[in-house]
CSV table of C-alpha atoms in Angstrom, one decimal:
chain,number,residue,atom,x,y,z
A,535,MET,CA,121.2,93.6,79.1
A,536,THR,CA,121.4,97.3,78.4
A,537,GLU,CA,120.9,99.9,81.2
A,538,GLU,CA,117.5,100.8,79.7
A,539,GLU,CA,116.4,97.1,79.5
A,540,ALA,CA,117.6,96.5,83.1
A,541,ALA,CA,115.7,99.5,84.3
A,542,ARG,CA,112.6,98.3,82.4
A,543,THR,CA,112.9,94.9,84.0
A,544,ILE,CA,113.1,96.3,87.5
A,545,TRP,CA,110.3,98.8,86.9
A,546,ASP,CA,108.0,96.0,85.5
A,547,GLY,CA,108.8,93.9,88.5
A,548,LEU,CA,107.7,96.7,90.9
A,549,LYS,CA,104.5,97.2,88.9
A,550,THR,CA,103.8,93.5,88.9
A,551,ALA,CA,104.3,93.5,92.7
A,552,GLY,CA,101.5,96.0,92.9
A,553,ILE,CA,103.6,99.1,93.8
A,554,ASN,CA,101.6,102.3,93.1
A,555,LEU,CA,103.5,105.0,94.9
A,556,VAL,CA,107.2,105.6,94.7
A,557,ALA,CA,109.4,108.1,96.5
A,558,THR,CA,112.8,108.7,95.0
A,559,LEU,CA,116.0,110.7,95.2
A,560,PRO,CA,118.5,110.5,92.3
A,561,ASP,CA,121.8,108.8,91.9
A,562,VAL,CA,123.5,108.7,88.5
A,563,ASN,CA,123.4,104.9,88.6
A,564,LEU,CA,119.6,105.1,89.1
A,565,ALA,CA,119.0,107.5,86.2
A,566,GLU,CA,117.4,105.0,83.8
A,567,LEU,CA,115.2,103.5,86.5
A,568,LEU,CA,114.0,106.9,87.6
A,569,ARG,CA,113.3,107.8,84.0
A,570,ALA,CA,111.0,104.7,83.9
A,571,VAL,CA,109.3,105.9,87.1
A,572,GLU,CA,108.8,109.4,85.8
A,573,GLU,CA,107.3,108.2,82.5
A,574,ASP,CA,104.7,106.0,84.2
A,575,ARG,CA,101.5,108.0,84.7
A,576,ASP,CA,99.7,105.2,86.6
A,577,VAL,CA,102.0,105.5,89.6
A,578,VAL,CA,102.3,108.4,92.1
A,579,HIS,CA,105.9,109.6,92.0
A,580,VAL,CA,107.2,111.7,94.9
A,581,PRO,CA,110.6,113.3,94.1
A,582,LEU,CA,112.2,114.0,97.5
A,583,CYS,CA,114.6,116.6,98.9
A,584,ARG,CA,115.9,114.2,101.5
A,585,GLU,CA,115.3,110.5,101.8
A,586,GLU,CA,114.1,110.5,105.4
A,587,GLU,CA,110.9,112.5,104.5
A,588,GLY,CA,110.2,109.7,101.9
A,589,ILE,CA,109.9,107.2,104.7
A,590,GLY,CA,107.2,109.4,106.2
A,591,VAL,CA,105.5,109.8,102.8
A,592,CYS,CA,105.5,106.1,102.2
A,593,ALA,CA,104.3,105.3,105.7
A,594,GLY,CA,101.4,107.8,105.4
A,595,ALA,CA,100.4,106.4,102.0
A,596,TYR,CA,100.5,102.8,103.3
A,597,LEU,CA,98.1,103.7,106.1
A,598,VAL,CA,95.5,104.8,103.5
A,599,GLY,CA,96.0,101.8,101.2
A,600,LYS,CA,98.9,102.5,98.9
A,601,LYS,CA,101.7,100.0,98.1
A,602,CYS,CA,105.0,101.9,98.3
A,603,ALA,CA,108.6,101.7,97.4
A,604,ALA,CA,111.5,104.1,98.1
A,605,ILE,CA,114.4,104.3,95.7
A,606,MET,CA,117.6,105.9,96.9
A,607,GLN,CA,121.4,105.5,97.3
A,608,ASN,CA,122.8,103.8,100.4
A,609,GLY,CA,123.8,107.3,101.6
A,610,GLY,CA,120.1,108.1,101.6
A,611,PHE,CA,119.4,104.9,103.6
A,612,PHE,CA,121.8,106.1,106.2
A,613,ASN,CA,119.9,109.5,106.2
A,614,SER,CA,116.6,107.6,106.8
A,615,ASN,CA,117.5,105.6,109.8
A,616,ASN,CA,115.6,107.4,112.5
A,617,ALA,CA,112.4,107.3,110.5
A,618,ILE,CA,113.0,103.6,109.7
A,619,VAL,CA,113.4,102.8,113.4
A,620,SER,CA,110.8,105.1,115.0
A,621,THR,CA,108.1,104.9,112.3
A,622,LEU,CA,108.5,101.8,110.2
A,623,LEU,CA,109.7,99.4,112.8
A,624,GLN,CA,107.9,100.9,115.8
A,625,TYR,CA,104.5,100.9,114.0
A,626,GLN,CA,105.2,97.7,112.0
A,627,ILE,CA,104.8,99.3,108.6
A,628,PRO,CA,106.2,97.4,105.5
A,629,LEU,CA,108.2,99.2,102.9
A,630,LEU,CA,110.2,98.1,99.9
A,631,LEU,CA,113.6,99.9,100.0
A,632,LEU,CA,115.5,99.8,96.7
A,633,ILE,CA,119.0,101.0,97.6
A,634,TYR,CA,121.7,101.6,95.1
A,635,TYR,CA,124.8,99.8,96.5
A,636,ALA,CA,127.5,102.5,96.3
A,637,GLY,CA,130.9,101.3,97.3
A,638,ASP,CA,130.1,97.7,96.2
A,639,VAL,CA,133.1,95.4,95.4
A,640,GLY,CA,134.8,96.8,92.3
A,641,ASP,CA,133.7,100.4,92.7
A,642,ARG,CA,136.2,103.3,92.8
A,643,THR,CA,134.1,105.4,95.2
A,644,PHE,CA,132.2,105.3,98.5
A,645,SER,CA,134.0,102.2,99.8
A,646,THR,CA,133.2,103.3,103.4
A,647,SER,CA,129.5,103.5,102.6
A,648,GLY,CA,129.7,100.2,100.9
A,649,ALA,CA,131.3,98.6,104.0
A,650,MET,CA,128.6,99.9,106.4
A,651,THR,CA,125.5,99.2,104.3
A,652,GLU,CA,124.9,95.5,105.1
A,653,PRO,CA,126.0,95.8,108.8
A,654,VAL,CA,123.5,98.6,109.4
A,655,LEU,CA,120.7,96.6,107.7
A,656,GLN,CA,121.6,93.7,109.9
A,657,ALA,CA,121.7,95.8,113.0
A,658,LEU,CA,118.2,97.1,112.2
A,659,GLY,CA,117.0,93.5,111.6
A,660,ILE,CA,116.0,94.4,108.0
A,661,ARG,CA,116.1,91.4,105.7
A,662,TYR,CA,117.9,92.3,102.5
A,663,TYR,CA,119.0,90.8,99.2
A,664,VAL,CA,121.9,91.8,97.0
A,665,MET,CA,120.6,91.9,93.4
A,666,ARG,CA,123.2,90.8,90.9
A,667,GLN,CA,121.4,89.1,88.1
A,668,PRO,CA,119.1,91.2,85.9
A,669,LYS,CA,117.1,88.2,84.8
A,670,ASP,CA,116.1,87.4,88.4
A,671,ALA,CA,115.2,91.0,89.3
A,672,ALA,CA,111.5,91.0,88.7
A,673,GLU,CA,110.9,87.7,90.6
A,674,LEU,CA,113.0,88.9,93.5
A,675,ILE,CA,111.1,92.1,93.8
A,676,LYS,CA,107.8,90.3,93.8
A,677,ARG,CA,109.0,88.0,96.6
A,678,ALA,CA,110.5,90.9,98.6
A,679,GLN,CA,107.1,92.7,98.5
A,680,ILE,CA,105.4,89.6,99.8
A,681,LEU,CA,107.9,89.3,102.6
A,682,ALA,CA,107.5,93.0,103.5
A,683,GLU,CA,103.7,92.7,103.6
A,684,ASP,CA,103.7,89.5,105.5
A,685,SER,CA,106.3,90.5,108.1
A,686,LYS,CA,105.0,94.1,108.3
A,687,ARG,CA,108.6,95.3,108.1
A,688,PRO,CA,110.8,97.1,105.6
A,689,VAL,CA,112.7,94.8,103.2
A,690,ALA,CA,115.8,96.1,101.3
A,691,LEU,CA,116.9,95.2,97.8
A,692,LEU,CA,120.5,96.3,97.2
A,693,LEU,CA,120.8,97.4,93.5
A,694,THR,CA,124.3,96.7,92.2
A,695,LYS,CA,125.7,98.0,88.9
A,696,GLU,CA,125.2,94.5,87.5
A,697,VAL,CA,121.4,94.5,88.0
A,698,LEU,CA,121.2,98.1,86.7
A,699,GLY,CA,122.9,97.0,83.5
A,700,ARG,CA,125.9,99.2,84.1
A,701,ARG,CA,128.4,96.4,84.5
A,702,ALA,CA,128.5,92.8,83.2
A,703,ALA,CA,126.9,90.2,85.5
A,704,LEU,CA,129.2,87.5,86.6
A,705,GLY,CA,128.3,83.8,86.2
A,706,ALA,CA,126.2,81.9,88.7
A,707,SER,CA,129.3,80.2,90.1
A,708,HIS,CA,130.6,83.6,91.3
A,709,PRO,CA,131.0,83.4,95.1
A,710,GLU,CA,128.6,85.9,96.7
B,381,MET,CA,97.1,132.7,121.8
B,382,LYS,CA,96.6,129.2,123.3
B,383,ARG,CA,97.1,126.0,121.3
B,384,PHE,CA,94.1,124.5,123.0
B,385,ASP,CA,91.8,127.3,121.7
B,386,CYS,CA,93.1,126.9,118.2
B,387,LEU,CA,92.6,123.1,118.3
B,388,LYS,CA,89.0,123.6,119.4
B,389,LEU,CA,88.4,125.7,116.3
B,390,ILE,CA,89.9,122.9,114.1
B,391,ALA,CA,87.9,120.2,115.9
B,392,ALA,CA,84.7,122.2,115.2
B,393,GLU,CA,85.4,122.2,111.4
B,394,ALA,CA,87.4,119.0,110.9
B,395,LYS,CA,84.4,116.7,110.4
B,396,ASP,CA,85.7,113.4,109.0
B,397,ALA,CA,89.3,114.7,108.2
B,398,LEU,CA,92.1,112.3,109.0
B,399,VAL,CA,94.4,114.1,111.4
B,400,VAL,CA,98.2,113.5,111.9
B,401,SER,CA,99.7,115.1,114.9
B,402,SER,CA,103.3,115.5,116.1
B,403,ALA,CA,104.0,113.6,119.4
B,404,GLY,CA,103.7,115.6,122.6
B,405,ALA,CA,101.1,117.9,124.0
B,406,THR,CA,99.6,118.7,120.6
B,407,THR,CA,98.6,115.1,120.2
B,408,LEU,CA,97.2,114.8,123.7
B,409,GLU,CA,95.2,118.0,123.5
B,410,TRP,CA,93.8,117.1,120.1
B,411,ASN,CA,92.9,113.6,121.1
B,412,ALA,CA,91.0,115.0,124.1
B,413,LEU,CA,89.1,117.4,121.9
B,414,ARG,CA,88.4,115.0,119.0
B,415,PRO,CA,88.8,111.4,120.1
B,416,SER,CA,88.7,109.3,116.9
B,417,ASP,CA,90.3,106.4,115.3
B,418,GLY,CA,91.0,108.8,112.4
B,419,ASN,CA,93.8,110.4,114.5
B,420,PHE,CA,97.4,109.3,114.0
B,421,ARG,CA,100.1,110.2,116.4
B,422,VAL,CA,103.7,110.6,114.9
B,423,ARG,CA,106.7,109.4,117.0
B,424,THR,CA,109.5,110.5,114.7
B,425,LEU,CA,110.3,114.2,115.2
B,426,GLY,CA,109.9,116.0,111.9
B,427,LEU,CA,107.8,113.4,110.1
B,428,CYS,CA,104.3,114.8,110.8
B,429,SER,CA,104.0,116.8,107.6
B,430,SER,CA,105.6,114.0,105.5
B,431,ILE,CA,103.2,111.3,106.8
B,432,ALA,CA,100.3,113.7,106.2
B,433,LEU,CA,101.5,114.3,102.6
B,434,GLY,CA,101.6,110.5,102.0
B,435,MET,CA,98.0,110.2,103.2
B,436,ALA,CA,96.9,113.2,101.1
B,437,LEU,CA,98.5,111.7,98.0
B,438,GLY,CA,97.0,108.3,98.7
B,439,LEU,CA,93.5,109.5,99.4
B,440,PRO,CA,93.1,112.6,97.2
B,441,HIS,CA,89.4,113.1,97.9
B,442,ARG,CA,89.7,113.1,101.7
B,443,ARG,CA,90.7,116.0,103.9
B,444,ILE,CA,94.0,115.5,105.7
B,445,VAL,CA,95.2,117.8,108.5
B,446,ALA,CA,98.8,117.8,109.9
B,447,LEU,CA,99.2,119.3,113.4
B,448,ASP,CA,102.8,120.2,113.5
B,449,GLY,CA,105.2,122.1,115.8
B,450,ASP,CA,108.0,124.5,115.2
B,451,GLY,CA,110.7,122.1,116.4
B,452,SER,CA,109.3,119.3,114.3
B,453,LEU,CA,109.0,121.4,111.1
B,454,LEU,CA,112.5,122.8,111.6
B,455,MET,CA,113.9,119.3,111.6
B,456,ASN,CA,112.2,118.5,108.3
B,457,LEU,CA,112.1,121.8,106.4
B,458,CYS,CA,112.5,119.9,103.1
B,459,SER,CA,108.9,118.7,103.5
B,460,LEU,CA,107.7,122.2,102.5
B,461,PRO,CA,109.2,122.2,98.9
B,462,THR,CA,108.1,118.6,98.5
B,463,ILE,CA,104.5,119.5,99.4
B,464,ALA,CA,104.7,122.6,97.2
B,465,ARG,CA,105.9,120.4,94.3
B,466,MET,CA,103.3,117.7,94.8
B,467,ARG,CA,100.4,120.2,95.3
B,468,PRO,CA,97.9,117.9,97.2
B,469,ASN,CA,94.8,120.1,97.2
B,470,ASN,CA,93.3,118.2,100.2
B,471,LEU,CA,96.2,118.9,102.7
B,472,LEU,CA,96.1,121.5,105.5
B,473,HIS,CA,99.4,121.8,107.3
B,474,VAL,CA,99.1,123.6,110.7
B,475,VAL,CA,102.2,124.7,112.6
B,476,PHE,CA,101.9,125.8,116.3
B,477,ASP,CA,105.0,127.9,117.0
B,478,ASN,CA,105.7,128.1,120.7
B,479,GLU,CA,109.5,128.8,120.1
B,480,VAL,CA,110.6,125.8,122.2
B,481,TYR,CA,111.1,122.1,122.1
B,482,GLU,CA,108.2,121.7,124.5
B,483,ALA,CA,108.4,117.9,124.8
B,484,SER,CA,112.2,117.9,125.2
B,485,GLY,CA,112.8,120.2,128.2
B,486,SER,CA,111.5,123.5,126.6
B,487,LYS,CA,114.9,124.6,125.1
B,488,LYS,CA,114.5,127.4,122.5
B,489,THR,CA,114.1,126.7,118.8
B,490,ALA,CA,115.4,128.9,116.0
B,491,THR,CA,112.0,130.6,115.7
B,492,ALA,CA,112.7,132.2,119.2
B,493,SER,CA,115.5,134.2,117.7
B,494,CYS,CA,115.0,134.9,114.0
B,495,THR,CA,113.5,132.2,111.9
B,496,ASP,CA,110.2,132.8,110.1
B,497,LEU,CA,108.4,129.6,109.2
B,498,PHE,CA,105.7,131.5,107.3
B,499,ALA,CA,108.3,133.1,105.0
B,500,ILE,CA,110.0,129.7,104.6
B,501,ALA,CA,106.7,128.1,103.5
B,502,ARG,CA,106.0,130.9,101.0
B,503,ALA,CA,109.5,130.7,99.6
B,504,ALA,CA,109.2,126.9,99.3
B,505,GLY,CA,106.3,127.5,96.9
B,506,ILE,CA,103.2,127.1,99.1
B,507,GLU,CA,101.1,129.9,97.7
B,508,LYS,CA,98.2,129.4,100.2
B,509,ALA,CA,100.3,130.1,103.3
B,510,ARG,CA,98.7,132.1,106.2
B,511,TRP,CA,100.0,133.3,109.6
B,512,ALA,CA,97.3,134.0,112.2
B,513,ASN,CA,97.9,136.8,114.7
B,514,SER,CA,94.7,136.3,116.6
B,515,VAL,CA,92.2,133.6,117.4
B,516,GLU,CA,89.8,135.3,115.0
B,517,GLU,CA,92.3,135.2,112.2
B,518,PHE,CA,93.0,131.5,113.0
B,519,ALA,CA,89.3,130.6,112.9
B,520,GLN,CA,88.9,132.4,109.6
B,521,ALA,CA,91.9,130.6,108.0
B,522,VAL,CA,90.9,127.2,109.3
B,523,SER,CA,87.4,127.6,107.9
B,524,ALA,CA,88.7,128.6,104.5
B,525,ALA,CA,91.4,125.9,104.4
B,526,LEU,CA,89.0,123.1,105.2
B,527,LYS,CA,86.6,124.1,102.4
B,528,GLY,CA,89.0,125.2,99.7
B,529,GLU,CA,91.6,123.8,97.4
B,530,GLY,CA,95.1,123.6,99.0
B,531,PRO,CA,97.7,122.8,99.8
B,532,TYR,CA,97.4,125.1,102.7
B,533,PHE,CA,100.0,126.1,105.3
B,534,MET,CA,99.0,128.0,108.3
B,535,GLY,CA,100.7,128.9,111.5
B,536,ALA,CA,100.4,130.9,114.7
B,537,LYS,CA,102.6,131.9,117.6
B,538,ILE,CA,101.2,130.2,120.7
B,539,THR,CA,102.0,130.4,124.4
B,540,THR,CA,103.8,127.5,126.1
B,541,ASP,CA,101.0,126.7,128.6
B,542,ARG,CA,99.5,123.2,128.3
B,543,THR,CA,96.0,122.2,129.1
B,544,GLU,CA,95.6,119.2,131.5
B,545,VAL,CA,94.3,116.3,129.4
B,546,PRO,CA,94.6,112.5,129.8
B,547,PRO,CA,97.6,110.5,128.5
B,548,TYR,CA,97.4,108.9,125.0
B,549,PRO,CA,95.3,105.8,125.4
B,550,MET,CA,97.2,103.3,123.1
B,551,ASP,CA,100.6,102.3,121.8
B,552,GLU,CA,101.8,102.8,118.3
B,553,VAL,CA,100.8,99.4,116.8
B,554,GLU,CA,97.2,99.7,118.2
B,555,ASN,CA,97.1,103.3,116.8
B,556,LYS,CA,98.1,101.9,113.3
B,557,TYR,CA,95.5,99.1,113.3
B,558,ARG,CA,92.7,101.4,114.6
B,559,PHE,CA,93.6,104.1,112.0
B,560,VAL,CA,93.7,101.7,109.1
B,561,ARG,CA,90.4,100.0,110.1
B,562,HIS,CA,88.9,103.5,110.4
B,563,VAL,CA,90.0,104.3,106.8
B,564,GLU,CA,88.8,100.9,105.5
B,565,LYS,CA,85.4,101.5,107.1
B,566,THR,CA,84.9,105.1,106.1
B,567,GLU,CA,86.3,104.7,102.6
B,568,ASN,CA,84.7,101.2,102.1
B,569,ILE,CA,88.1,99.8,100.9
B,570,GLU,CA,90.2,96.8,102.0
B,571,ILE,CA,93.8,97.7,103.1
B,572,PHE,CA,94.8,94.8,105.4
B,573,LYS,CA,94.5,91.4,103.7
B,574,SER,CA,95.5,88.3,105.5
B,575,GLY,CA,97.3,87.1,102.4
B,576,LEU,CA,97.1,83.5,103.6
B,577,PRO,CA,96.3,80.8,101.1
B,578,ALA,CA,92.9,79.3,101.6
B,579,SER,CA,94.4,76.0,102.9
B,580,TYR,CA,95.7,77.9,106.0
B,581,ALA,CA,92.3,79.3,107.0
């Protein structure tokens, strides 16, 4: 799957899940996905200056009826932690977090960020899924949104280079 | 200028506006002046204007007011360029600048020495920014902002004295449910769905 096709698959998955407001901050690996967001006139797109404000924007929009997703790098997830704890978790507000997994196995950069990403999610009690197979992306997004709404908590989807079409996906037998 | 007097002016003009307020005395004084399920208290320092922006984008036909403080805004200055960029015409962002972290032991903020929040808002791209130097100017600016096309930013230097008011009457989760039910009722929309299959009912 090309990068463009992978981005389209993820974006279609978000639309099918009912997402109609998206807050974003760029990463080069998210470029095609963000292009799909920008081109879609049916969805409110909020380009951010810092990811933590996006947690506030999505919380406010949720309280008036929007279905929201925030797209960012894991560095931005670290930036957002106070808002995630004292707004999303404290008030029991759901939010789909799509986090680019910088420092994933095989990356040449950000290995420290990669090492801390899952432990921090676990410490916050946020359920998360590492997305590796582009063909499963849409269905996983749909299920994650159901989980977020039902649990009234944020749910994180970690976007790897594989699911973004930037690296070949390994076979199903690959030990995760 | 006293914050309580400014809040009274907003309460007189706010009608059915949804109001987001920064935690601390601002929230308590506002809630005493306009008790309503259309009030939402913010617990994350800095997030007041961002949550209000999200509401303004989600309900573009409804007036949204953010009651912010200098310490809170200083923590989330990037909210100003984002508001300027998104241009929600239904948003009024009010900043009460008492030059201290009032709820945190009254240590001085940067506005006590040199920082000008009005100039920052203007430079961020918010054209309709006002700074009130008297209660009369504040009244005039509120009245214009709650009728016209925003986004509006307005601020005022206020004294640090607090008005004696009751404590906040509910926790965060109750605040959320009441607020959302209020929006559902006044907008005639459904936000919370049980989502359970019929067989569970």
